[in-house]
PDB file of C-alpha atoms and ligand atoms in Angstrom:
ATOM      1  CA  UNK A   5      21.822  -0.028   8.070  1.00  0.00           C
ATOM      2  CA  UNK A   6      18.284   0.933   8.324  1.00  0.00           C
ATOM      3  CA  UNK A   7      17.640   4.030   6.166  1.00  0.00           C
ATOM      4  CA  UNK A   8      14.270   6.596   7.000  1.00  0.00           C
ATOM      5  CA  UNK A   9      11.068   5.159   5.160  1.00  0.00           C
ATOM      6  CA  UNK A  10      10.381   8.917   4.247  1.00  0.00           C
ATOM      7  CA  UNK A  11      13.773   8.591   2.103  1.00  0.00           C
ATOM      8  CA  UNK A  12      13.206   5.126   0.705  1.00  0.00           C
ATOM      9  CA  UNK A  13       9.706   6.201  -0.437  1.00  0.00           C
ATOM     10  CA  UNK A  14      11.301   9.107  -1.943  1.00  0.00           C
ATOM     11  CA  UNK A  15      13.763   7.095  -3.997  1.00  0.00           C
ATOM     12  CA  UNK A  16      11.566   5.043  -5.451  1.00  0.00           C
ATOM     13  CA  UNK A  17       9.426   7.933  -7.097  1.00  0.00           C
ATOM     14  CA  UNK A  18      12.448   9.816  -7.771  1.00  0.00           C
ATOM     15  CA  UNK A  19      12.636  10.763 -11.624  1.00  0.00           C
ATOM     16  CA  UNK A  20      15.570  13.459 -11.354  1.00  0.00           C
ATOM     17  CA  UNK A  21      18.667  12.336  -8.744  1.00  0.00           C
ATOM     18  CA  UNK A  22      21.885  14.158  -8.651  1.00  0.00           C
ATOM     19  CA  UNK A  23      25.168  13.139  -6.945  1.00  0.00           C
ATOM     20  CA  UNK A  24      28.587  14.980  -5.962  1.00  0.00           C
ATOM     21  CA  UNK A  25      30.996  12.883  -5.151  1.00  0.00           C
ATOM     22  CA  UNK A  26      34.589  12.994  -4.051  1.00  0.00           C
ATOM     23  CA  UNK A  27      38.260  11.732  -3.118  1.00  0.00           C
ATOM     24  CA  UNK A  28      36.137   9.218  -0.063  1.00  0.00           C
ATOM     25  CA  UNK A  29      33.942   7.411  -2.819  1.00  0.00           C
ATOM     26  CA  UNK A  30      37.419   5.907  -3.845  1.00  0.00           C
ATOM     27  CA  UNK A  31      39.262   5.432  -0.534  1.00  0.00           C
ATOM     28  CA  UNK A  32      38.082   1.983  -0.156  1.00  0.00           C
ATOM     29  CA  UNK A  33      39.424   0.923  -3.850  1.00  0.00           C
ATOM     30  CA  UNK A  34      42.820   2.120  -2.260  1.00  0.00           C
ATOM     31  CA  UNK A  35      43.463   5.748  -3.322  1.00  0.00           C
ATOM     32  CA  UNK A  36      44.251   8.127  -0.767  1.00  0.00           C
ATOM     33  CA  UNK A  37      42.125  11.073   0.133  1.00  0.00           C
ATOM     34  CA  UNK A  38      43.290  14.583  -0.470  1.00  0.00           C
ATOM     35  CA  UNK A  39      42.891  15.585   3.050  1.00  0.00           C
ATOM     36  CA  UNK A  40      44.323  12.666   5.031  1.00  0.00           C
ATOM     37  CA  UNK A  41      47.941  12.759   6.207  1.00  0.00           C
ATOM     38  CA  UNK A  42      50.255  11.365   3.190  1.00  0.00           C
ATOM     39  CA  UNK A  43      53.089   9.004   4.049  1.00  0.00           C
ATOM     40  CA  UNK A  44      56.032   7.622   2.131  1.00  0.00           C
ATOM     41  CA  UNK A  45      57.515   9.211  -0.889  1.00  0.00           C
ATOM     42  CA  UNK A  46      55.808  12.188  -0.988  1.00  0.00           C
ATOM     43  CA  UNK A  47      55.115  12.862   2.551  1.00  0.00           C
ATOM     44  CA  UNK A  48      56.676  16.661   2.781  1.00  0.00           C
ATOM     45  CA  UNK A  49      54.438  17.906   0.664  1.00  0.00           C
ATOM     46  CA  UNK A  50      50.763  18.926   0.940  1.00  0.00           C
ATOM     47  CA  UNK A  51      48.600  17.780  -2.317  1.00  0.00           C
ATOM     48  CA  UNK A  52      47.701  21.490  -2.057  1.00  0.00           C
ATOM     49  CA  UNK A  53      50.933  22.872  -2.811  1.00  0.00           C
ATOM     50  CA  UNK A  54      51.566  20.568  -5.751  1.00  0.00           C
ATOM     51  CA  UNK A  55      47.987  21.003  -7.421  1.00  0.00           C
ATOM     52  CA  UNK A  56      48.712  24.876  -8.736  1.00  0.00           C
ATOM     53  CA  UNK A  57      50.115  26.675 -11.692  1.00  0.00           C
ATOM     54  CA  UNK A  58      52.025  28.410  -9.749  1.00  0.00           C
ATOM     55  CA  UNK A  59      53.978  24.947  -8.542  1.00  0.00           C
ATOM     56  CA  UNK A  60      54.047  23.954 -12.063  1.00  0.00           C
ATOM     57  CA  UNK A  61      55.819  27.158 -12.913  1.00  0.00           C
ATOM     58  CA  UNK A  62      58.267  26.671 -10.556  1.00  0.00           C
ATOM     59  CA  UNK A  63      58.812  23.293 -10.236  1.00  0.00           C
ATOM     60  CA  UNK A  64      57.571  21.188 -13.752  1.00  0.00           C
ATOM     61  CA  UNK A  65      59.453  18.561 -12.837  1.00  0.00           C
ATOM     62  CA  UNK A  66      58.376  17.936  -9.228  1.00  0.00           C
ATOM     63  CA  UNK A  67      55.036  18.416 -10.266  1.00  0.00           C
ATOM     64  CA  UNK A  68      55.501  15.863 -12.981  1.00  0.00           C
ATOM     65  CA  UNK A  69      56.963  13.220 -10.825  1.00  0.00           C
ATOM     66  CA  UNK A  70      53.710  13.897  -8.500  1.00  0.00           C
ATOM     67  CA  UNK A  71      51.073  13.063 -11.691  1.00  0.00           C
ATOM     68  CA  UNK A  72      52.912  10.302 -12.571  1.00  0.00           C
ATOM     69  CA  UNK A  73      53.318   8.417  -9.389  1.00  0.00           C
ATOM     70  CA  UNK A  74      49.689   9.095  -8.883  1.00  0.00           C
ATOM     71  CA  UNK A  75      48.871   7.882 -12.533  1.00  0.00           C
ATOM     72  CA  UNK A  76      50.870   4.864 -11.977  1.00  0.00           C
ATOM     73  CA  UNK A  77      48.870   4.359  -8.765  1.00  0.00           C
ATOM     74  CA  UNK A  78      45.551   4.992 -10.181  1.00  0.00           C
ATOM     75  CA  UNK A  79      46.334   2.157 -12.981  1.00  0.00           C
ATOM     76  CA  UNK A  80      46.393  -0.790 -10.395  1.00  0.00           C
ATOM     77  CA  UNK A  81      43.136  -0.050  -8.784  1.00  0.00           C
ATOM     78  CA  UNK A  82      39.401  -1.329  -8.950  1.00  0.00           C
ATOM     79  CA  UNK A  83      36.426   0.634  -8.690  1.00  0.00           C
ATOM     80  CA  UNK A  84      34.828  -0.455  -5.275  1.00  0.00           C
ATOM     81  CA  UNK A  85      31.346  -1.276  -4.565  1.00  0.00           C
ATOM     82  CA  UNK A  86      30.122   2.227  -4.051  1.00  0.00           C
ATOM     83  CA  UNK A  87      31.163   3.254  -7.292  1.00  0.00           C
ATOM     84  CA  UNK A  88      28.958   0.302  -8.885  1.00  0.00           C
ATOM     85  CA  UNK A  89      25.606   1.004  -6.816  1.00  0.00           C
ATOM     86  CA  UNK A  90      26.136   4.881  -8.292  1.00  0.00           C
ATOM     87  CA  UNK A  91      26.140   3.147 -11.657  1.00  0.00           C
ATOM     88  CA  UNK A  92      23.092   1.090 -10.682  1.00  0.00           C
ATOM     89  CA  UNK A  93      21.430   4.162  -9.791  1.00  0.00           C
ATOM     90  CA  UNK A  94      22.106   5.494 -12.810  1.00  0.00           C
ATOM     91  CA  UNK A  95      20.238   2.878 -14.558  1.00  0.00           C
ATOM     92  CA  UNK A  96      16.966   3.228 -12.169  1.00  0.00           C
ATOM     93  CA  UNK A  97      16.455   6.737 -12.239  1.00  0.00           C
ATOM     94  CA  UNK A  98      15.832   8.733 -16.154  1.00  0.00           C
ATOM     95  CA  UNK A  99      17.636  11.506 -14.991  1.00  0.00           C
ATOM     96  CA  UNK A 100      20.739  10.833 -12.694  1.00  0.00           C
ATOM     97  CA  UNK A 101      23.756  13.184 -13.491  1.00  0.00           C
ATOM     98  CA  UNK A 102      27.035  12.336 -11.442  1.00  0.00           C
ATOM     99  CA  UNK A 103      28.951  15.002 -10.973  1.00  0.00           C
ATOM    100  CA  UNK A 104      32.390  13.835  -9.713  1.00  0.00           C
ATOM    101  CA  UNK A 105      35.887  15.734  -8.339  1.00  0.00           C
ATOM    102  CA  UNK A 106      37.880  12.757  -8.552  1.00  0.00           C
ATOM    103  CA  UNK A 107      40.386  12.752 -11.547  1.00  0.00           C
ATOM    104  CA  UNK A 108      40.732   8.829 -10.773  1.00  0.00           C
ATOM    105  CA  UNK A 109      38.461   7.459 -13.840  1.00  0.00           C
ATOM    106  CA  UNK A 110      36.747   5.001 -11.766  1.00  0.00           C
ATOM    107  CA  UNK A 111      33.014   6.410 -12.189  1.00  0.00           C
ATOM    108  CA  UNK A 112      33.304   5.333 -16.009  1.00  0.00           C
ATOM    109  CA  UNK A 113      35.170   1.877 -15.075  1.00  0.00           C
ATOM    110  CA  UNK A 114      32.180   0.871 -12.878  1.00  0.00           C
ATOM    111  CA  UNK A 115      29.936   1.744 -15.762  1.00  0.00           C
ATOM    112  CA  UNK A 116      28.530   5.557 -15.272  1.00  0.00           C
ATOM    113  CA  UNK A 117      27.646   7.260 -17.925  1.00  0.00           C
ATOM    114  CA  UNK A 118      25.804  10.719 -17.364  1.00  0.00           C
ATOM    115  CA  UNK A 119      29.554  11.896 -15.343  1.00  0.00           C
ATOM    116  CA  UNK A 120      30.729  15.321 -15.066  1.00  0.00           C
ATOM    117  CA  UNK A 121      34.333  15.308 -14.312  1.00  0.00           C
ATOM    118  CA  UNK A 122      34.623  18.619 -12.598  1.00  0.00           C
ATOM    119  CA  UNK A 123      38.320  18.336 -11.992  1.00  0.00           C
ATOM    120  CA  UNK A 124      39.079  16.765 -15.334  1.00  0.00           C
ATOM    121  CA  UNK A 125      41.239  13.158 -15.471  1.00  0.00           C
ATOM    122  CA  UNK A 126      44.510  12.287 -14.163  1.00  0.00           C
ATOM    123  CA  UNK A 127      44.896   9.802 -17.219  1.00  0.00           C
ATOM    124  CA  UNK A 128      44.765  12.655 -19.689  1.00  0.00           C
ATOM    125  CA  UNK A 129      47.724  14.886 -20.915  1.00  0.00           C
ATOM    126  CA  UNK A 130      47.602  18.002 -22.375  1.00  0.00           C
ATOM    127  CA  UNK A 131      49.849  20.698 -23.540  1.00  0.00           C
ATOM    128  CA  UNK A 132      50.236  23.471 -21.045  1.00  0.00           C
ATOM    129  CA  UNK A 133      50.374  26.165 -23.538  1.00  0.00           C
ATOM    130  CA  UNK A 134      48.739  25.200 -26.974  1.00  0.00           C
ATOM    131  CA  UNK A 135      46.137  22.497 -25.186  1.00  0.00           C
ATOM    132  CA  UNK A 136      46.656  19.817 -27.514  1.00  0.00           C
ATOM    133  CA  UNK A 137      45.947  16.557 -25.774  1.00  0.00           C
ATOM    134  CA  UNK A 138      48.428  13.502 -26.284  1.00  0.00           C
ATOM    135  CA  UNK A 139      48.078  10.136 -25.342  1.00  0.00           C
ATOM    136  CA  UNK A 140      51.840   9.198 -26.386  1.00  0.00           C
ATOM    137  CA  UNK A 141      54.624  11.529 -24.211  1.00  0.00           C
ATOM    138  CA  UNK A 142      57.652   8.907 -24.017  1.00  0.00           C
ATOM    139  CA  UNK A 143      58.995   7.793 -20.912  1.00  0.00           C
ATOM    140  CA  UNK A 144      62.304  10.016 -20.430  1.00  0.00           C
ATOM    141  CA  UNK A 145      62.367  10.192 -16.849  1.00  0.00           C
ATOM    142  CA  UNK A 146      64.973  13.219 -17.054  1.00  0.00           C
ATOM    143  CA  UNK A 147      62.905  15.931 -18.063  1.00  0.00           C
ATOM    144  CA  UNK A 148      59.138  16.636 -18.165  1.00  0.00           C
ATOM    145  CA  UNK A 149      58.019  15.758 -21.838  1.00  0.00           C
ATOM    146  CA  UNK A 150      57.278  18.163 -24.449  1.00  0.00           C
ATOM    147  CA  UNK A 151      54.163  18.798 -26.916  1.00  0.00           C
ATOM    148  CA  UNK A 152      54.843  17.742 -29.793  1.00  0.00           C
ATOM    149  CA  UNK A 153      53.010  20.537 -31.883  1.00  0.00           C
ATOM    150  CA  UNK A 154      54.753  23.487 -29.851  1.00  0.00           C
ATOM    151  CA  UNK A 155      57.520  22.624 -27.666  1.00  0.00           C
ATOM    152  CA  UNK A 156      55.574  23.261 -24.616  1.00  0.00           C
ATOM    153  CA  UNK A 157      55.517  21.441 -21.449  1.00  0.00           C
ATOM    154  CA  UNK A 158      53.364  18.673 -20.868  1.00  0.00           C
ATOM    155  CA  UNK A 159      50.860  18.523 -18.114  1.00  0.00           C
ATOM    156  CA  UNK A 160      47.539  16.333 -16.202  1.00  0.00           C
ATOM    157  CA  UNK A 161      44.674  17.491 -17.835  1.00  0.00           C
ATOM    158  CA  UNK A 162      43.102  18.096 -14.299  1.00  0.00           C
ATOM    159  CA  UNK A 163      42.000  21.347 -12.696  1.00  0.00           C
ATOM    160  CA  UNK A 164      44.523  22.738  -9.969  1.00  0.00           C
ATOM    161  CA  UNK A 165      44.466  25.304  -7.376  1.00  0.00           C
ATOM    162  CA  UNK A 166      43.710  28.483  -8.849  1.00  0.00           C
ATOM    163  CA  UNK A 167      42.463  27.226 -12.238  1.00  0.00           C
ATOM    164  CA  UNK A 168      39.040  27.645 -13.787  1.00  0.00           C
ATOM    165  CA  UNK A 169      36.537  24.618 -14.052  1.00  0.00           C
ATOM    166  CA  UNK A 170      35.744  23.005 -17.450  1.00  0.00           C
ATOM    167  CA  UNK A 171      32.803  25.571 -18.742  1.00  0.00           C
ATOM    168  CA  UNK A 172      30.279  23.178 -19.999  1.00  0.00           C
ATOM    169  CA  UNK A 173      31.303  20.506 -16.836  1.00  0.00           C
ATOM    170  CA  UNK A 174      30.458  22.777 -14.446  1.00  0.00           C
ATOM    171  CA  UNK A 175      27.084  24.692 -16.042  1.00  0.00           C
ATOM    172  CA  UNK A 176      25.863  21.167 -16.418  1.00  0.00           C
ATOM    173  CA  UNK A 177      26.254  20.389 -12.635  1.00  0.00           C
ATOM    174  CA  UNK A 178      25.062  23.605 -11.665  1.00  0.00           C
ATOM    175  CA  UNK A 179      21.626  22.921 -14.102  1.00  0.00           C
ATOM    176  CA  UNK A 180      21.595  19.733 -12.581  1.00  0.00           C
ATOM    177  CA  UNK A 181      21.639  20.378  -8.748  1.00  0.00           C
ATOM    178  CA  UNK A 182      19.323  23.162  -8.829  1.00  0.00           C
ATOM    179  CA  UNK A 183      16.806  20.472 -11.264  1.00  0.00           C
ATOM    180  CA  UNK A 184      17.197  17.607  -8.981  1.00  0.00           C
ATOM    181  CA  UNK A 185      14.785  16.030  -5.963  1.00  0.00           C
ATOM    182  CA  UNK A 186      17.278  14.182  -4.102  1.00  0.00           C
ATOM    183  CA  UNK A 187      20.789  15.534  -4.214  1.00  0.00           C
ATOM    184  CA  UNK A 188      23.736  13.267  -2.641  1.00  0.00           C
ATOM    185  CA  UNK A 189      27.031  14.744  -1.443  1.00  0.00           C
ATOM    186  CA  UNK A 190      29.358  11.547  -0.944  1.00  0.00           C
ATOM    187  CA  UNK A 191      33.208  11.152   0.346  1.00  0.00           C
ATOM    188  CA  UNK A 192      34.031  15.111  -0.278  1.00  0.00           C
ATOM    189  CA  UNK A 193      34.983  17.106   2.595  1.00  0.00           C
ATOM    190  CA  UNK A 194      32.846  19.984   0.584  1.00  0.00           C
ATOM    191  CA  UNK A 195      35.481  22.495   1.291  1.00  0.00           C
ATOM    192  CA  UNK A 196      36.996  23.172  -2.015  1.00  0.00           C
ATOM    193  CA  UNK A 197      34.265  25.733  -3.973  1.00  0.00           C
ATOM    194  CA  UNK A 198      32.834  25.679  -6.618  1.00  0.00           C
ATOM    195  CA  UNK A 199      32.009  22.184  -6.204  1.00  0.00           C
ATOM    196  CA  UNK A 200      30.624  21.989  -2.668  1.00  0.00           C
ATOM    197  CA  UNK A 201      28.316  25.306  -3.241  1.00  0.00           C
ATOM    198  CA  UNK A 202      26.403  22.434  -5.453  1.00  0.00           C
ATOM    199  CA  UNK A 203      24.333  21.182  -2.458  1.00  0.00           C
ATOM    200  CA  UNK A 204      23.581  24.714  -1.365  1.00  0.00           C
ATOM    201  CA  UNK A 205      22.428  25.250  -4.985  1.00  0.00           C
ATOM    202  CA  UNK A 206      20.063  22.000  -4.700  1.00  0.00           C
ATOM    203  CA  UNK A 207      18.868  22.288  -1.042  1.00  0.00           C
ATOM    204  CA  UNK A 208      17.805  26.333  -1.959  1.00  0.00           C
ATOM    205  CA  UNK A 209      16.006  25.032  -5.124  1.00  0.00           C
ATOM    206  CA  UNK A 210      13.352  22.557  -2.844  1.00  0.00           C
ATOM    207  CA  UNK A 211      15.789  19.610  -3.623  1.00  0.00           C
ATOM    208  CA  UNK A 212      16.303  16.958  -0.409  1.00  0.00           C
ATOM    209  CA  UNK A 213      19.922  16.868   0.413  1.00  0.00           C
ATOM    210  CA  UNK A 214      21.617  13.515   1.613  1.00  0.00           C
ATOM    211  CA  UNK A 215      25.393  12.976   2.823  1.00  0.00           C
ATOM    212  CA  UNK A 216      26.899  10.227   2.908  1.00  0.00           C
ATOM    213  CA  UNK A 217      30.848  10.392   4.777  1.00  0.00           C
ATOM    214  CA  UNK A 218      33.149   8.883   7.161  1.00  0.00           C
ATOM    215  CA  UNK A 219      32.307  11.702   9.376  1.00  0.00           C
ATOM    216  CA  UNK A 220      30.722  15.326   9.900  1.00  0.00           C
ATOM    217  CA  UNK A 221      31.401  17.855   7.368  1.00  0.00           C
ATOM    218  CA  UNK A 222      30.363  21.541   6.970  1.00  0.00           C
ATOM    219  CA  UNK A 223      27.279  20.354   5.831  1.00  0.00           C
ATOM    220  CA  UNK A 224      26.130  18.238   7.685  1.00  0.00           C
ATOM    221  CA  UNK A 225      23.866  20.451   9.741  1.00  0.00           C
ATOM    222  CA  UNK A 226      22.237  21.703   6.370  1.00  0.00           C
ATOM    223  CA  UNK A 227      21.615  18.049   5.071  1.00  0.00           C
ATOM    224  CA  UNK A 228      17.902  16.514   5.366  1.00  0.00           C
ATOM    225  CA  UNK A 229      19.926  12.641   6.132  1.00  0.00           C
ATOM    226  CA  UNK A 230      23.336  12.459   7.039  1.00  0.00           C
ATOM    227  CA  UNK A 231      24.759   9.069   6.964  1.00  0.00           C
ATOM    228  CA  UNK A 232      27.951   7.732   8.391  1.00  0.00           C
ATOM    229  CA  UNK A 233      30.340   5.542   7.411  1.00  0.00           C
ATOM    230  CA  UNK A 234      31.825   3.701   4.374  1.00  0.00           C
ATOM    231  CA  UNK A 235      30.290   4.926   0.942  1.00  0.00           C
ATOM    232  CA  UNK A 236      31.252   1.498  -0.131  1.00  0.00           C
ATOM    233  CA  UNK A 237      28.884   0.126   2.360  1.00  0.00           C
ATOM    234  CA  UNK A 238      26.527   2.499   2.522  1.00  0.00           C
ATOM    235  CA  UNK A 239      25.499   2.810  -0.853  1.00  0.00           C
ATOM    236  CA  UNK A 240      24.529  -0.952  -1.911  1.00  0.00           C
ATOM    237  CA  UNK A 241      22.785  -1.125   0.727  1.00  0.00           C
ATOM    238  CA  UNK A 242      20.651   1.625  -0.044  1.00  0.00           C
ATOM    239  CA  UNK A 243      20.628   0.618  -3.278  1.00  0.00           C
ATOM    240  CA  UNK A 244      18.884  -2.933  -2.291  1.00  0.00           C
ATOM    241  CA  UNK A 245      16.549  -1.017   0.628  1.00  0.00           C
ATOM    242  CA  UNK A 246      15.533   0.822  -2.589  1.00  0.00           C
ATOM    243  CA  UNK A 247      15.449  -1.716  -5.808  1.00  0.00           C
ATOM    244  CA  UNK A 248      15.759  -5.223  -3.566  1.00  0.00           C
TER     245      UNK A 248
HETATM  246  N1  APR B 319      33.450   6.617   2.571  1.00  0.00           N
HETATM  247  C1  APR B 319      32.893   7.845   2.650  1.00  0.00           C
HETATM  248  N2  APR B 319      33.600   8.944   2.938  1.00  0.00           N
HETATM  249  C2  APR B 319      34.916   8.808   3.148  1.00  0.00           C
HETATM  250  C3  APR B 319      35.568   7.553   3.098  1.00  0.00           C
HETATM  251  C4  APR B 319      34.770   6.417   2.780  1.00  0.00           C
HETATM  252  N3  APR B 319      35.286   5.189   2.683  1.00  0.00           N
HETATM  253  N4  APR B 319      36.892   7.755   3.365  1.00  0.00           N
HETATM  254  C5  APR B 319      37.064   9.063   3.573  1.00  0.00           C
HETATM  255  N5  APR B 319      35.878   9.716   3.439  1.00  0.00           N
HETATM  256  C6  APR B 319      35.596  11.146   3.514  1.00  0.00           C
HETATM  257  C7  APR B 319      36.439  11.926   4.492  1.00  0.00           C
HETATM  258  O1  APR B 319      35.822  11.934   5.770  1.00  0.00           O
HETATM  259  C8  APR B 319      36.441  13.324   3.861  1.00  0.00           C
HETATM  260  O2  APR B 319      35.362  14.111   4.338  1.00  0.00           O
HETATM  261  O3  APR B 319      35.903  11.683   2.251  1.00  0.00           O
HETATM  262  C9  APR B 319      36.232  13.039   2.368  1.00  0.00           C
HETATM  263  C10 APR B 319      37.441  13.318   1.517  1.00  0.00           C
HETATM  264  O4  APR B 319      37.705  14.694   1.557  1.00  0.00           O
HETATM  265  P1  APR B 319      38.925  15.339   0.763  1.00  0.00           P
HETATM  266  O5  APR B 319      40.171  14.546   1.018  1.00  0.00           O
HETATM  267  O6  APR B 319      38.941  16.776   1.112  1.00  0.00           O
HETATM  268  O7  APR B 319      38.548  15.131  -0.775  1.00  0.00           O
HETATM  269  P2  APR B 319      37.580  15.969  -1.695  1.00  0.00           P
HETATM  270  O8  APR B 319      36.439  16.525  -0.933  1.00  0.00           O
HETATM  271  O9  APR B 319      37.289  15.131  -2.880  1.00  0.00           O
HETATM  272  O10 APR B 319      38.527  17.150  -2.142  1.00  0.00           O
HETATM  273  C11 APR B 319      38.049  18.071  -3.092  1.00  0.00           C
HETATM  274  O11 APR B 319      40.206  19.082  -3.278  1.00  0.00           O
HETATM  275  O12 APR B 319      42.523  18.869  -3.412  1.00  0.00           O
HETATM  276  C12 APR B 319      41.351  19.082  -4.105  1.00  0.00           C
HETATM  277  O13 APR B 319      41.010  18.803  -6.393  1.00  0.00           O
HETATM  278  C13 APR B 319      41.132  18.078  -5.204  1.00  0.00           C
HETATM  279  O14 APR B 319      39.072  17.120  -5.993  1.00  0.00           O
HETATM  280  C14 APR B 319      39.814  17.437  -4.827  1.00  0.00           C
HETATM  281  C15 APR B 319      39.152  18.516  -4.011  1.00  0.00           C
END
């Protein structure tokens, strides 16, 4: 892919680079996206309806089941090569803050370090009414698993529907995409707030804004470059029209 010489030269003097990225920046390790039609198992249900207190509330169980077929998913997969060239980034540019929706871990596997999991991690439990995390809930596949401190129902320790972000996660993305030059929206359909108002926060505070998706989103008609295709392709390659 050729990529702009304006952007390249950019890059390369960049000192402050700041990414959102979501459920697309994973599709090629395997994982599904949150907006693309499900089949099998779980195919009656929308991902929306099953990501909310509310579901929880009425249905632990169900919701449960969901986490943990995901979980088990998640634990077979690879990060891909898009999640590597983020870390590479990282290691180019002094200050390069990921900011990431995915609850899938694979950021950290592929070696990033400055991440902000906005939508916590599927891989962590926590109580649903003391907090208390656990890493040990048993396997009893009758009945959702209890907290051990208070009796209370186990749950993901990611953000659903409804549900306020991690505080500190999300001031720190916020600083960070209204500090950055060069602000990258990858793989997220930047519909679910307040996540995709980060670009809008960068572009208004002088930062360039680059997408990088399968295909068009909202923003693309705000973005400086829009780029599409596979964020597994895209990005080493920008990474080597960049750093050789
Ligand atoms: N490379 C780049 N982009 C891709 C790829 C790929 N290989 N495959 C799919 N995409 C794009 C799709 O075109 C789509 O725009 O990734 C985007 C995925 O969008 P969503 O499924 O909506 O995922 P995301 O934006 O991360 O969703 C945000 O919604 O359900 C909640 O909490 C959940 O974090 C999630 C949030």
């Amino acid at each position: 892919m050729d990529f702009p010489t304006d952007l390249i030269q950019l890059l390369i003097k960049a000192t402050r680079v700041s990414v959102l990225t979501g459920a697309g920046v994973s599709q090629e390790s395997g994982l599904r996206t949150f907006r693309d039609s499900q089949s099998g198992l779980w195919a009656q249900y929308k991902p929306q309806d099953l990501a909310s207190p509310a579901a929880f509330a009425r249905d632990p169980k169900l919701i449960w089941d969901w986490y943990a077929w995901r979980r088990e998913a998640i634990k077979g997969v690879r990060p891909n090569a898009g999640h590597y060239a983020l870390a590479e980034m990282e290691k180019k540019i002094s200050e390069f803050t990921l900011i990431t929706q995915n609850v899938d871990g694979l950021h950290r596997m592929a070696g990033s370090n400055n991440l902000l999991e906005l939508h916590g991690n599927i891989l962590r439990v926590r109580c649903s009414v003391c907090g208390t995390f656990t890493e040990d809930w048993g396997d009893d596949s009758e009945s959702v698993p209890l907290c051990g401190k208070c009796n209370g129902l186990l749950r993901p320790d990611v953000v659903w529907f409804g549900e306020s972000l991690p505080r500190a996660e999300l001031e720190a993305a916020v600083t960070a995409s209204r500090a950055c030059q060069v602000f990258f929206s990858i793989g997220t359909s930047g519909v679910v707030q307040p996540a995709a108002a980060l670009a809008h926060a960068a572009r208004n505070n002088g930062a360039v804004v680059v997408e990088i998706n399968a295909e068009p989103t909202p923003l693309t008609p705000k973005v400086d470059f829009a780029f599409h295709g596979k964020s597994g392709e895209i990005l080493p390659e920008l990474v080597k029209a960049i750093w050789g």
